[in-house]
Amino acid sequence: MTPMFSHIPADQRPTLEIFVDGQSVQARRGDTVAAALLASGLDVRRDSAVSGVPRLPYCMMGVCFECLVTINGVGNRQGCLIPVEPGMQVEIQRGKRELGK
Amino acid sequence: MSRVHDVAVVGGGLLGAAIAWGLARLGQKVIVLDEGDVARRASRANFALVWVQGKGLGLPPYARWSVEASRQWPTLAEALREQTGLDVHYQRPGGFHICLSEAELDARRQLIEQMYAQGAPNDYGLEMVDRSELEKALPEIGPDVVGASYSPHDGHVNSLRTFRAFHAGLRDFGADYRASHDVDRIEPQPGGGFVLHTSGGRIEAAKVVLAAGNGNERLAPQVGLFAPMMPTRGQIIVTERVKPFLHYPLGTLRQTDEGTVMIGDSKEEILDDRETRVPVTTVMADRARRTFPLLNRLNVVRTWSGIRVMTRDGFPIYDQSASAPGAFVACCHSGVTLASMHALELAPRIRDGGLGGPPSSFSARRFADAPETLLNADAAV
Ligand code: FES
């Protein structure tokens, strides 16, 4: 599958490694988690909390909450507001957050 | 005088809607006179418990009425689902009242002893549960929880959907619902019937049921009734949605069918529902996280305050007027819990013209300053 989004060739920012459901993904420093997920080429759709339908980040500016992901063990974080960090563990959320996450 | 309406129900909240729905279901021509959207609605602010334990200390019939309400809830939920297709998600797994100290545990134990001493309803089943027993039902409890009381009759419901289902049902029955019809004056007519002067015009009906919450206090004397109220304010905290972890409602904490966690339940003598107060919500949140430490991680998505409908002594009032025959009043705090009784038990009696039976235990005659114009319902049966 060709990714819908990709980094432009002129983007010279250094890469860093994050993990999405355990899989290694090369992000660029300064990417938000949501941007890195969209550019990863992986199927990063979450299941929504009530009806369980597939969703992707939408507004990319903190308003719509469509980008909810589990980051380093903490659920329901807005991926579009959080910059990637080396070694970050991202989990695609399946439905509602879990109490312990 | 032509009377298009058999009954005018004053108030379209959960209580008025339940009675009106019950009446319309029996074929009565009902008109519901409601306020507008800015009304202070307990029906939109409530905690949605169908709660029995601890209710009725000092008035044993209230304990029985509450147990019966819980027993009748499945019938109501099923009738609403059948008619409207809306699942109000009534669940009765039994409920716990959590104690966070030995002192709280003692107080609870005492309350239970008193409930039994005054004559508890049949199969009341209210009991204390120690911590080890409690852990089996609520594995996530924190170290501060010392025990709880448990009642098999306790449950919860989606109260907003219930509210919507009653109104959808009313429409389906052909009842006349009028928003922005604040009732100003009610005139009993010579020879029977009533004229209601509202902000939306003049309405005539053969009977009138006051179900206006705290507003009953003002309206009741106009038709020889009495509704002394003492409203309080409550605040509620709601978290983001989480996967189901809590399979029993607690008196002050429950997980809704859609996954949010609701935390109550405060009580203040303030009647402004346009603000919330952090010192109050802080205590609520703190108790919640001592009960379930994992809640600490959750985001709060909303807090709100709402006015409780509360009679002066906290018990329901159901009455009919001797001086204005056909005028009834219904007031109570527990519009959710008692919705089944209002729809299925009270409505038929109102249609038949006399309260009698269990509702007659809730006359405002119990107040020393009650007027002479309350019909002795026992005599009316
Ligand atoms: S994409 Fe809209 S809030 Fe993150």
Short mmCIF file of C-alpha atoms and ligand atoms in Angstrom, two decimals:
data_model
loop_
_atom_site.label_atom_id
_atom_site.label_comp_id
_atom_site.label_asym_id
_atom_site.label_seq_id
_atom_site.Cartn_x
_atom_site.Cartn_y
_atom_site.Cartn_z
CA MET A 1 0.00 0.00 0.00
CA THR A 2 1.39 3.42 -0.92
CA PRO A 3 1.14 5.64 2.13
CA MET A 4 -1.39 8.44 1.76
CA PHE A 5 1.10 10.77 3.43
CA SER A 6 4.89 10.85 3.19
CA HIS A 7 7.70 13.12 4.21
CA ILE A 8 8.71 15.51 1.42
CA PRO A 9 12.19 14.87 0.00
CA ALA A 10 13.36 18.31 1.09
CA ASP A 11 12.67 17.39 4.70
CA GLN A 12 16.18 17.07 6.09
CA ARG A 13 15.27 16.66 9.75
CA PRO A 14 17.00 13.80 11.51
CA THR A 15 15.04 10.59 11.88
CA LEU A 16 14.32 8.82 15.12
CA GLU A 17 12.79 5.45 15.95
CA ILE A 18 9.46 4.93 17.60
CA PHE A 19 7.45 1.73 18.01
CA VAL A 20 3.89 1.26 16.88
CA ASP A 21 2.34 -1.86 18.39
CA GLY A 22 5.90 -3.08 18.75
CA GLN A 23 6.87 -2.40 15.17
CA SER A 24 9.77 -0.06 14.45
CA VAL A 25 8.82 3.15 12.64
CA GLN A 26 11.17 5.89 11.44
CA ALA A 27 9.79 9.30 12.36
CA ARG A 28 11.35 12.74 11.97
CA ARG A 29 12.26 14.89 14.91
CA GLY A 30 9.45 17.41 15.33
CA ASP A 31 6.76 15.11 14.00
CA THR A 32 3.73 14.74 16.15
CA VAL A 33 2.75 11.17 16.96
CA ALA A 34 -0.27 11.55 14.67
CA ALA A 35 1.89 12.81 11.76
CA ALA A 36 4.37 9.99 12.27
CA LEU A 37 1.57 7.43 12.27
CA LEU A 38 0.05 8.81 9.07
CA ALA A 39 3.45 8.81 7.35
CA SER A 40 4.34 5.32 8.57
CA GLY A 41 2.47 3.48 5.84
CA LEU A 42 0.97 1.19 8.49
CA ASP A 43 -2.72 0.72 9.07
CA VAL A 44 -2.97 2.98 12.09
CA ARG A 45 -6.75 3.25 12.29
CA ARG A 46 -8.12 2.99 15.80
CA ASP A 47 -11.58 1.66 16.69
CA SER A 48 -13.79 4.41 18.09
CA ALA A 49 -14.89 4.21 21.71
CA VAL A 50 -18.65 3.79 21.35
CA SER A 51 -19.50 2.35 17.94
CA GLY A 52 -16.13 0.75 17.22
CA VAL A 53 -15.78 2.23 13.72
CA PRO A 54 -12.29 2.84 12.25
CA ARG A 55 -10.93 6.36 12.66
CA LEU A 56 -7.78 8.30 11.79
CA PRO A 57 -6.42 11.65 12.99
CA TYR A 58 -8.48 14.40 11.43
CA CYS A 59 -8.00 18.00 12.54
CA MET A 60 -4.32 17.68 13.57
CA MET A 61 -4.77 20.58 15.95
CA GLY A 62 -6.21 19.20 19.15
CA VAL A 63 -9.89 19.73 18.56
CA CYS A 64 -11.54 16.58 17.28
CA PHE A 65 -10.03 13.83 19.45
CA GLU A 66 -9.91 11.44 16.49
CA CYS A 67 -6.20 10.83 17.06
CA LEU A 68 -6.46 9.12 20.46
CA VAL A 69 -3.63 6.64 21.03
CA THR A 70 -1.93 4.92 23.91
CA ILE A 71 1.54 6.40 24.39
CA ASN A 72 4.05 4.82 26.75
CA GLY A 73 1.25 2.97 28.48
CA VAL A 74 -1.10 5.93 28.91
CA GLY A 75 -4.35 5.72 26.99
CA ASN A 76 -6.47 8.38 25.26
CA ARG A 77 -3.60 10.73 24.47
CA GLN A 78 -4.06 13.13 21.60
CA GLY A 79 -1.42 12.04 19.12
CA CYS A 80 -1.59 15.30 17.17
CA LEU A 81 -0.42 17.31 20.18
CA ILE A 82 2.50 15.17 21.29
CA PRO A 83 5.91 15.27 19.60
CA VAL A 84 7.64 11.97 18.99
CA GLU A 85 10.56 11.00 21.19
CA PRO A 86 13.15 8.32 20.57
CA GLY A 87 11.95 4.89 21.66
CA MET A 88 8.35 5.99 22.21
CA GLN A 89 5.92 3.08 22.49
CA VAL A 90 2.67 3.82 20.67
CA GLU A 91 -0.32 1.48 20.74
CA ILE A 92 -3.28 1.81 18.42
CA GLN A 93 -6.37 1.92 20.61
CA ARG A 94 -9.05 -0.68 20.19
CA GLY A 95 -12.19 1.00 21.47
CA LYS A 96 -12.28 2.60 24.88
CA ARG A 97 -9.28 3.27 27.03
CA GLU A 98 -8.51 0.64 29.64
CA LEU A 99 -8.68 1.67 33.28
CA GLY A 100 -5.08 0.66 34.01
CA LYS A 101 -3.71 2.41 30.90
CA MET B 1 -67.09 24.12 29.18
CA SER B 2 -65.46 21.94 26.56
CA ARG B 3 -62.58 19.96 27.88
CA VAL B 4 -60.34 18.62 25.21
CA HIS B 5 -57.89 17.30 27.77
CA ASP B 6 -58.58 14.70 30.42
CA VAL B 7 -55.44 15.64 32.29
CA ALA B 8 -53.01 18.54 32.24
CA VAL B 9 -49.64 17.51 33.66
CA VAL B 10 -47.68 20.53 34.85
CA GLY B 11 -44.01 19.76 34.32
CA GLY B 12 -42.34 17.75 31.57
CA GLY B 13 -39.36 16.46 33.53
CA LEU B 14 -38.82 12.85 34.35
CA LEU B 15 -41.58 12.79 36.93
CA GLY B 16 -44.19 14.61 34.87
CA ALA B 17 -43.26 12.69 31.75
CA ALA B 18 -43.57 9.35 33.57
CA ILE B 19 -47.02 10.15 34.91
CA ALA B 20 -48.16 11.61 31.60
CA TRP B 21 -46.85 8.58 29.72
CA GLY B 22 -48.67 6.27 32.13
CA LEU B 23 -51.89 8.19 31.63
CA ALA B 24 -51.59 8.39 27.84
CA ARG B 25 -50.89 4.66 27.76
CA LEU B 26 -54.29 4.15 29.39
CA GLY B 27 -55.94 6.14 26.64
CA GLN B 28 -56.22 9.42 28.53
CA LYS B 29 -56.00 12.65 26.55
CA VAL B 30 -52.99 14.26 28.14
CA ILE B 31 -51.41 17.64 27.75
CA VAL B 32 -47.96 18.26 29.22
CA LEU B 33 -47.17 21.86 30.07
CA ASP B 34 -43.45 22.36 30.26
CA GLU B 35 -40.99 25.18 30.64
CA GLY B 36 -38.46 26.04 27.95
CA ASP B 37 -34.92 24.80 27.49
CA VAL B 38 -33.53 27.11 30.16
CA ALA B 39 -35.53 25.41 32.90
CA ARG B 40 -33.55 24.05 35.82
CA ARG B 41 -34.02 20.41 35.15
CA ALA B 42 -33.13 17.79 37.69
CA SER B 43 -33.96 15.33 34.89
CA ARG B 44 -30.88 16.40 32.98
CA ALA B 45 -28.53 16.61 35.93
CA ASN B 46 -29.24 13.43 37.84
CA PHE B 47 -27.00 10.53 38.72
CA ALA B 48 -29.24 7.83 37.16
CA LEU B 49 -29.29 5.34 40.00
CA VAL B 50 -32.34 3.21 40.60
CA TRP B 51 -31.54 3.09 44.27
CA VAL B 52 -33.23 1.42 47.19
CA GLN B 53 -30.78 0.94 50.04
CA GLY B 54 -31.12 3.30 52.95
CA LYS B 55 -34.25 5.01 51.64
CA GLY B 56 -37.22 5.27 53.96
CA LEU B 57 -35.63 5.51 57.36
CA GLY B 58 -38.41 7.18 59.34
CA LEU B 59 -41.10 6.33 56.79
CA PRO B 60 -41.29 2.54 56.21
CA PRO B 61 -43.76 2.80 53.29
CA TYR B 62 -41.06 4.69 51.35
CA ALA B 63 -38.70 1.73 51.70
CA ARG B 64 -41.45 -0.57 50.38
CA TRP B 65 -42.33 1.85 47.57
CA SER B 66 -38.65 1.96 46.52
CA VAL B 67 -38.27 -1.84 46.54
CA GLU B 68 -41.43 -2.11 44.48
CA ALA B 69 -40.08 0.53 42.07
CA SER B 70 -36.99 -1.58 41.53
CA ARG B 71 -39.13 -4.67 40.94
CA GLN B 72 -41.27 -2.84 38.38
CA TRP B 73 -38.39 -1.25 36.47
CA PRO B 74 -37.89 -4.16 34.06
CA THR B 75 -41.56 -3.90 33.07
CA LEU B 76 -41.18 -0.19 32.41
CA ALA B 77 -37.92 -0.59 30.49
CA GLU B 78 -39.45 -3.30 28.34
CA ALA B 79 -42.59 -1.25 27.63
CA LEU B 80 -40.48 1.73 26.59
CA ARG B 81 -38.27 -0.42 24.39
CA GLU B 82 -41.22 -2.05 22.72
CA GLN B 83 -42.90 1.25 22.02
CA THR B 84 -39.95 3.46 21.12
CA GLY B 85 -37.14 1.08 20.21
CA LEU B 86 -34.96 2.84 22.80
CA ASP B 87 -33.03 0.65 25.19
CA VAL B 88 -32.79 2.60 28.44
CA HIS B 89 -30.23 0.10 29.66
CA TYR B 90 -31.73 -0.69 33.03
CA GLN B 91 -29.49 -3.01 35.01
CA ARG B 92 -30.02 -4.40 38.48
CA PRO B 93 -26.87 -6.21 39.53
CA GLY B 94 -27.32 -4.95 43.11
CA GLY B 95 -25.42 -1.98 44.46
CA PHE B 96 -22.83 -1.14 47.08
CA HIS B 97 -22.44 1.78 49.42
CA ILE B 98 -18.69 2.00 50.02
CA CYS B 99 -17.22 2.84 53.42
CA LEU B 100 -13.76 4.41 53.60
CA SER B 101 -13.27 4.28 57.38
CA GLU B 102 -14.35 2.28 60.41
CA ALA B 103 -16.53 5.22 61.45
CA GLU B 104 -18.35 5.15 58.14
CA LEU B 105 -18.75 1.42 58.46
CA ASP B 106 -20.27 1.77 61.94
CA ALA B 107 -22.67 4.46 60.75
CA ARG B 108 -23.75 2.25 57.89
CA ARG B 109 -24.21 -0.75 60.14
CA GLN B 110 -26.37 1.36 62.43
CA LEU B 111 -28.50 2.58 59.56
CA ILE B 112 -29.13 -0.98 58.45
CA GLU B 113 -30.09 -2.06 61.96
CA GLN B 114 -32.54 0.83 62.14
CA MET B 115 -34.05 -0.07 58.78
CA TYR B 116 -34.73 -3.60 60.01
CA ALA B 117 -35.91 -2.38 63.40
CA GLN B 118 -38.60 -0.18 61.87
CA GLY B 119 -39.85 -3.08 59.73
CA ALA B 120 -38.04 -3.64 56.47
CA PRO B 121 -39.87 -4.71 53.30
CA ASN B 122 -40.06 -8.42 52.45
CA ASP B 123 -36.88 -9.82 50.91
CA TYR B 124 -35.15 -6.53 51.65
CA GLY B 125 -31.74 -8.20 51.50
CA LEU B 126 -29.76 -5.18 52.66
CA GLU B 127 -26.57 -6.37 54.37
CA MET B 128 -23.05 -5.41 55.30
CA VAL B 129 -20.24 -6.86 53.24
CA ASP B 130 -16.69 -7.10 54.53
CA ARG B 131 -13.66 -6.21 52.53
CA SER B 132 -12.68 -9.71 51.46
CA GLU B 133 -16.20 -10.37 50.24
CA LEU B 134 -16.28 -7.02 48.47
CA GLU B 135 -13.03 -7.71 46.63
CA LYS B 136 -14.72 -10.57 44.79
CA ALA B 137 -17.25 -8.18 43.27
CA LEU B 138 -14.98 -5.13 43.00
CA PRO B 139 -11.41 -6.33 42.46
CA GLU B 140 -10.12 -2.81 41.75
CA ILE B 141 -10.89 -1.29 45.17
CA GLY B 142 -8.10 0.55 46.95
CA PRO B 143 -6.59 -0.10 50.38
CA ASP B 144 -8.76 2.58 52.05
CA VAL B 145 -11.98 0.68 51.42
CA VAL B 146 -12.97 -1.12 54.61
CA GLY B 147 -16.32 -2.56 53.61
CA ALA B 148 -19.70 -1.74 52.18
CA SER B 149 -23.39 -2.31 52.41
CA TYR B 150 -25.12 -4.20 49.63
CA SER B 151 -28.68 -4.27 48.40
CA PRO B 152 -29.84 -6.67 45.69
CA HIS B 153 -32.50 -4.17 44.60
CA ASP B 154 -30.10 -1.45 43.55
CA GLY B 155 -29.37 -0.75 39.94
CA HIS B 156 -28.93 1.98 37.40
CA VAL B 157 -30.22 3.12 34.05
CA ASN B 158 -29.44 5.53 31.26
CA SER B 159 -31.64 8.30 32.64
CA LEU B 160 -31.26 10.69 29.72
CA ARG B 161 -32.39 7.98 27.35
CA THR B 162 -35.26 7.17 29.71
CA PHE B 163 -36.27 10.81 29.60
CA ARG B 164 -36.13 10.77 25.83
CA ALA B 165 -38.03 7.48 25.66
CA PHE B 166 -40.89 8.86 27.77
CA HIS B 167 -41.17 11.85 25.47
CA ALA B 168 -40.96 9.73 22.34
CA GLY B 169 -43.63 7.50 23.84
CA LEU B 170 -45.82 10.46 24.68
CA ARG B 171 -45.65 11.63 21.09
CA ASP B 172 -46.45 8.13 19.89
CA PHE B 173 -49.52 8.01 22.14
CA GLY B 174 -50.67 11.31 20.68
CA ALA B 175 -50.19 13.30 23.87
CA ASP B 176 -49.97 17.05 23.50
CA TYR B 177 -46.57 18.35 24.64
CA ARG B 178 -46.18 22.12 25.01
CA ALA B 179 -42.79 23.60 25.68
CA SER B 180 -42.55 27.20 26.92
CA HIS B 181 -45.88 26.91 28.69
CA ASP B 182 -44.81 28.02 32.16
CA VAL B 183 -47.86 27.74 34.36
CA ASP B 184 -48.59 30.90 36.23
CA ARG B 185 -52.04 30.36 37.70
CA ILE B 186 -54.44 27.45 38.01
CA GLU B 187 -58.13 28.13 38.52
CA PRO B 188 -60.41 25.34 39.65
CA GLN B 189 -63.74 25.81 37.86
CA PRO B 190 -67.12 25.72 39.56
CA GLY B 191 -68.60 22.38 38.60
CA GLY B 192 -65.20 20.79 38.05
CA GLY B 193 -62.23 21.11 35.79
CA PHE B 194 -59.40 23.58 35.66
CA VAL B 195 -58.20 26.55 33.70
CA LEU B 196 -54.44 26.92 33.55
CA HIS B 197 -52.97 30.28 32.67
CA THR B 198 -49.61 29.73 31.03
CA SER B 199 -47.00 31.82 29.25
CA GLY B 200 -48.21 30.07 26.10
CA GLY B 201 -51.91 30.74 26.63
CA ARG B 202 -54.93 29.37 28.40
CA ILE B 203 -55.41 25.62 28.76
CA GLU B 204 -58.42 23.69 30.04
CA ALA B 205 -58.42 20.22 31.49
CA ALA B 206 -60.63 18.03 33.61
CA LYS B 207 -57.81 17.08 35.96
CA VAL B 208 -54.48 18.59 36.78
CA VAL B 209 -51.34 16.88 38.04
CA LEU B 210 -48.64 19.07 39.54
CA ALA B 211 -45.27 17.58 38.64
CA ALA B 212 -43.28 20.78 38.50
CA GLY B 213 -40.49 19.75 40.85
CA ASN B 214 -39.56 22.52 43.23
CA GLY B 215 -42.13 24.69 41.40
CA ASN B 216 -44.87 22.63 43.01
CA GLU B 217 -44.39 24.63 46.18
CA ARG B 218 -45.81 27.73 44.51
CA LEU B 219 -48.54 26.02 42.49
CA ALA B 220 -49.93 23.58 45.04
CA PRO B 221 -51.75 26.11 47.27
CA GLN B 222 -53.69 27.37 44.22
CA VAL B 223 -55.59 24.08 44.16
CA GLY B 224 -55.72 23.30 47.87
CA LEU B 225 -52.54 21.21 47.89
CA PHE B 226 -49.31 21.49 49.83
CA ALA B 227 -45.76 20.89 48.67
CA PRO B 228 -43.13 22.17 51.09
CA MET B 229 -39.79 21.88 49.30
CA MET B 230 -36.21 22.17 50.41
CA PRO B 231 -34.09 21.84 47.28
CA THR B 232 -30.33 21.29 47.41
CA ARG B 233 -27.59 21.41 44.83
CA GLY B 234 -25.50 18.47 43.73
CA GLN B 235 -22.38 18.28 41.61
CA ILE B 236 -21.25 15.50 39.33
CA ILE B 237 -17.91 14.67 37.73
CA VAL B 238 -17.70 12.62 34.55
CA THR B 239 -14.57 10.97 33.18
CA GLU B 240 -13.66 9.94 29.68
CA ARG B 241 -14.88 6.56 28.49
CA VAL B 242 -13.09 3.44 29.60
CA LYS B 243 -13.60 -0.25 28.97
CA PRO B 244 -16.15 -1.72 31.40
CA PHE B 245 -14.47 -2.40 34.75
CA LEU B 246 -17.24 -1.69 37.24
CA HIS B 247 -20.14 -4.07 37.07
CA TYR B 248 -22.08 -2.72 40.04
CA PRO B 249 -23.33 0.78 40.72
CA LEU B 250 -22.06 2.37 43.94
CA GLY B 251 -24.00 5.04 45.78
CA THR B 252 -21.58 7.73 44.61
CA LEU B 253 -19.87 6.20 41.61
CA ARG B 254 -20.98 4.25 38.59
CA GLN B 255 -19.85 3.37 35.11
CA THR B 256 -22.42 4.20 32.47
CA ASP B 257 -23.45 1.92 29.64
CA GLU B 258 -21.31 4.07 27.34
CA GLY B 259 -18.19 3.74 29.47
CA THR B 260 -17.90 7.08 31.27
CA VAL B 261 -17.46 7.05 35.03
CA MET B 262 -19.86 9.31 36.93
CA ILE B 263 -18.81 10.53 40.33
CA GLY B 264 -21.27 12.08 42.77
CA ASP B 265 -22.78 12.99 45.00
CA SER B 266 -22.46 16.23 46.83
CA LYS B 267 -25.05 18.24 48.67
CA GLU B 268 -25.00 21.99 49.15
CA GLU B 269 -27.56 24.49 50.33
CA ILE B 270 -26.83 26.62 47.26
CA LEU B 271 -29.36 26.91 44.47
CA ASP B 272 -27.30 28.38 41.66
CA ASP B 273 -26.75 25.64 39.10
CA ARG B 274 -24.63 27.78 36.76
CA GLU B 275 -21.33 27.12 38.52
CA THR B 276 -19.40 24.27 40.02
CA ARG B 277 -17.21 24.61 43.07
CA VAL B 278 -13.77 23.07 43.09
CA PRO B 279 -13.60 22.50 46.88
CA VAL B 280 -16.64 20.26 46.50
CA THR B 281 -15.55 18.39 43.39
CA THR B 282 -12.12 17.89 44.96
CA VAL B 283 -13.62 15.94 47.84
CA MET B 284 -15.72 13.89 45.43
CA ALA B 285 -12.74 13.10 43.22
CA ASP B 286 -10.59 12.25 46.21
CA ARG B 287 -13.12 9.76 47.57
CA ALA B 288 -13.46 8.26 44.11
CA ARG B 289 -9.76 7.67 43.71
CA ARG B 290 -9.46 6.24 47.21
CA THR B 291 -12.20 3.83 46.21
CA PHE B 292 -10.57 2.93 42.89
CA PRO B 293 -6.95 4.19 42.72
CA LEU B 294 -6.81 3.46 39.00
CA LEU B 295 -9.32 6.26 38.39
CA ASN B 296 -6.48 8.62 39.18
CA ARG B 297 -5.20 8.23 35.64
CA LEU B 298 -8.43 9.16 33.92
CA ASN B 299 -9.22 12.50 32.37
CA VAL B 300 -12.28 14.34 33.59
CA VAL B 301 -14.33 15.50 30.64
CA ARG B 302 -17.10 17.38 32.44
CA THR B 303 -18.34 18.55 35.79
CA TRP B 304 -21.72 20.06 36.39
CA SER B 305 -24.07 21.09 39.12
CA GLY B 306 -27.80 20.61 39.26
CA ILE B 307 -30.67 21.34 41.58
CA ARG B 308 -32.29 18.45 43.35
CA VAL B 309 -35.99 18.32 43.81
CA MET B 310 -36.36 17.69 47.51
CA THR B 311 -39.33 17.85 49.81
CA ARG B 312 -38.87 19.33 53.25
CA ASP B 313 -38.44 15.92 54.89
CA GLY B 314 -36.92 14.16 51.87
CA PHE B 315 -39.84 11.75 51.40
CA PRO B 316 -42.19 11.79 48.41
CA ILE B 317 -45.46 13.67 48.49
CA TYR B 318 -48.51 12.38 46.63
CA ASP B 319 -51.82 14.03 47.33
CA GLN B 320 -55.15 14.93 45.91
CA SER B 321 -57.17 17.98 46.74
CA ALA B 322 -60.44 17.98 48.66
CA SER B 323 -61.24 21.58 47.80
CA ALA B 324 -60.45 21.24 44.07
CA PRO B 325 -61.41 17.68 43.10
CA GLY B 326 -59.26 16.37 40.28
CA ALA B 327 -56.11 18.19 41.37
CA PHE B 328 -53.14 15.99 42.25
CA VAL B 329 -49.58 16.67 43.27
CA ALA B 330 -46.49 14.50 42.99
CA CYS B 331 -43.10 15.56 44.35
CA CYS B 332 -40.09 13.49 45.03
CA HIS B 333 -36.38 13.45 44.88
CA SER B 334 -36.12 10.11 43.12
CA GLY B 335 -37.64 10.75 39.72
CA VAL B 336 -35.42 8.06 38.21
CA THR B 337 -35.87 5.34 40.83
CA LEU B 338 -39.60 5.90 41.13
CA ALA B 339 -40.31 6.37 37.41
CA SER B 340 -41.72 2.85 37.24
CA MET B 341 -44.17 3.54 40.06
CA HIS B 342 -45.19 6.88 38.60
CA ALA B 343 -45.87 5.41 35.19
CA LEU B 344 -47.36 2.08 36.21
CA GLU B 345 -48.93 2.63 39.65
CA LEU B 346 -49.67 6.30 40.15
CA ALA B 347 -51.04 7.05 36.67
CA PRO B 348 -53.86 4.46 36.81
CA ARG B 349 -54.96 5.82 40.19
CA ILE B 350 -55.02 9.35 38.87
CA ARG B 351 -57.08 8.21 35.91
CA ASP B 352 -59.51 6.49 38.29
CA GLY B 353 -59.75 9.66 40.34
CA GLY B 354 -58.36 8.57 43.69
CA LEU B 355 -54.88 7.91 44.98
CA GLY B 356 -55.60 5.33 47.70
CA GLY B 357 -53.37 2.31 48.26
CA PRO B 358 -49.63 2.73 48.76
CA PRO B 359 -49.46 6.35 47.51
CA SER B 360 -51.78 7.43 50.33
CA SER B 361 -48.89 6.84 52.75
CA PHE B 362 -47.18 9.88 51.26
CA SER B 363 -49.72 12.60 51.94
CA ALA B 364 -48.39 15.99 52.99
CA ARG B 365 -50.78 15.68 55.94
CA ARG B 366 -47.68 14.47 57.80
CA PHE B 367 -46.48 18.09 57.99
CA ALA B 368 -47.78 20.05 60.97
CA ASP B 369 -48.49 23.10 58.80
CA ALA B 370 -50.45 21.22 56.12
CA PRO B 371 -53.81 22.77 55.15
CA GLU B 372 -57.20 21.14 55.72
CA THR B 373 -57.82 20.84 52.02
CA LEU B 374 -55.86 17.61 51.44
CA LEU B 375 -58.20 14.75 50.76
CA ASN B 376 -57.84 11.84 53.12
CA ALA B 377 -56.92 9.42 50.39
CA ASP B 378 -57.72 6.34 52.47
CA ALA B 379 -61.27 7.56 52.72
CA ALA B 380 -61.38 8.20 48.97
CA VAL B 381 -60.65 4.65 47.87
S1 FES C 1 -6.43 14.96 15.14
FE1 FES C 1 -8.02 16.20 15.93
S2 FES C 1 -7.49 16.27 18.03
FE2 FES C 1 -5.87 15.19 17.18
#
